[in-house]
XYZ file of C-alpha atoms in Angstrom:
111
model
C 80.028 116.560 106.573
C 78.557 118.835 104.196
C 80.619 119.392 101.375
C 81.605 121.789 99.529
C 79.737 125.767 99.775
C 80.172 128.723 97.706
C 81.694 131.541 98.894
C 78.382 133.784 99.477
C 76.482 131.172 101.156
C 79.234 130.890 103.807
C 79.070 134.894 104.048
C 75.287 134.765 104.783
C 75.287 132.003 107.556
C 78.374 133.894 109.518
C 76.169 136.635 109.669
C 78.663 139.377 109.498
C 78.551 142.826 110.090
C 81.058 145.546 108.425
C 81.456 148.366 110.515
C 83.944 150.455 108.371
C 82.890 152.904 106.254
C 84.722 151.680 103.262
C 83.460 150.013 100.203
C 83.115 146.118 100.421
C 85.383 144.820 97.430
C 84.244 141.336 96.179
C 84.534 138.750 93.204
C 82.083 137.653 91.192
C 80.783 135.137 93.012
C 78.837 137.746 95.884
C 76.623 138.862 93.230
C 73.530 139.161 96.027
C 75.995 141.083 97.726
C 74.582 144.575 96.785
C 71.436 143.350 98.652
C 72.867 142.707 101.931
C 74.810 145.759 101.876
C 74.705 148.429 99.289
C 77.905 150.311 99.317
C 79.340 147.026 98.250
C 81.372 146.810 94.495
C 81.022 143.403 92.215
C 82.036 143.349 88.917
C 79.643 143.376 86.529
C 78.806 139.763 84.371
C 78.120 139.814 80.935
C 74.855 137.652 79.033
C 74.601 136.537 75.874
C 71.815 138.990 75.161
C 73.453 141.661 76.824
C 77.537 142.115 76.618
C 79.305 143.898 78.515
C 79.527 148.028 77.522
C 82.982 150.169 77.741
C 81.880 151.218 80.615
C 81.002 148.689 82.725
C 84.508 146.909 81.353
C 86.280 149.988 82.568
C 84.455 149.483 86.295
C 85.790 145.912 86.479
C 89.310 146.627 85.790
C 89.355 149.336 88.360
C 87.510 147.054 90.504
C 90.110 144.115 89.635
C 92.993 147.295 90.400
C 92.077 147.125 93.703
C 91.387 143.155 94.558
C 94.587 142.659 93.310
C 96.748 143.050 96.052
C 94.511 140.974 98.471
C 94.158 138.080 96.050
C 98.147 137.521 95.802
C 98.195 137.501 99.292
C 95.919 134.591 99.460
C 97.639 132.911 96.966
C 100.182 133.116 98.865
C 98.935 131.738 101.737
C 97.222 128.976 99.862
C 100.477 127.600 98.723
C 100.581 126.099 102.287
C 98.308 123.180 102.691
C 96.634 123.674 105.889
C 94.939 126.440 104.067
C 94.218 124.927 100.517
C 93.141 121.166 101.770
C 90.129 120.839 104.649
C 91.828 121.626 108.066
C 91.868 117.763 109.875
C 93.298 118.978 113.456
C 92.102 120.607 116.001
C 90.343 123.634 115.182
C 91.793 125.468 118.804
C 94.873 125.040 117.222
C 94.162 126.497 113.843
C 94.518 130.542 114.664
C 97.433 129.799 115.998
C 99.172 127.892 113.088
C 96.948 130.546 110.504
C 98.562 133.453 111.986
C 102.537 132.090 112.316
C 101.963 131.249 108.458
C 100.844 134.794 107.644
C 104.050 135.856 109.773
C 105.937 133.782 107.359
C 104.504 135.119 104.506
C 104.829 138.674 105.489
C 108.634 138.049 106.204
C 108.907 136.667 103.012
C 107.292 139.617 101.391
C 109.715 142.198 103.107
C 112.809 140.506 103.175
C-alpha cells in the first residue's frame, strides 16, 4: 500500500497526454504544471515577501470562474462513498458503478 499522493504526482506517473486545444484549468496544487504543458492556467500563490498584486488576484478569480462548475460536480459525486473512501472491491467493477453514480447525479441535476 502506498498511502496517500498528491494530486500532481498521480498526474505525472499516468503519463497523460491532452490532445484538445483548450487551456488545462487546474488548482493550486499542479503548480509544475506549466512545465509539463504550457498552455496550462494555475492560480497564482502569494509569499510573504511577495503578495499577491491586483492583477494577479483578478487572474485567480477568473480562473476560480471557470473551475467552478467542475468542482461542484465533484462534490457532488464525492458525497457518495465509493468515491470519497479508498475503493475496496473489485476494480473491473468500479467504471461500472463510477459511471451509474454520475447518471444519478446528472438526473438529479436536471430534474
Amino acid at each position: 500500500c502506498e498511502g496517500k499522493k498528491q494530486d500532481f504526482a498521480l498526474f505525472k506517473e499516468s503519463r497523460t497526454v491532452f490532445t484538445c486545444a483548450k487551456a488545462c484549468l487546474a488548482d493550486s496544487g499542479y503548480g509544475g504544471l506549466m512545465k509539463v504543458r504550457f498552455d496550462s492556467l494555475t492560480p497564482q500563490k502569494k509569499s510573504k515577501p511577495r503578495p499577491l498584486t491586483n492583477e494577479d488576484k483578478a487572474n485567480n478569480q477568473a480562473i476560480a470562474r471557470e473551475r467552478i462548475g467542475c468542482e461542484q460536480v465533484m462534490g457532488r459525486l464525492k458525497v457518495f462513498k465509493m468515491l470519497s473512501l479508498p475503493y475496496r472491491n473489485r476494480r473491473k467493477r468500479f467504471g461500472l458503478r463510477f459511471n451509474l453514480i454520475a447518471a444519478i447525479c446528472n438526473l438529479e441535476r436536471n430534474a
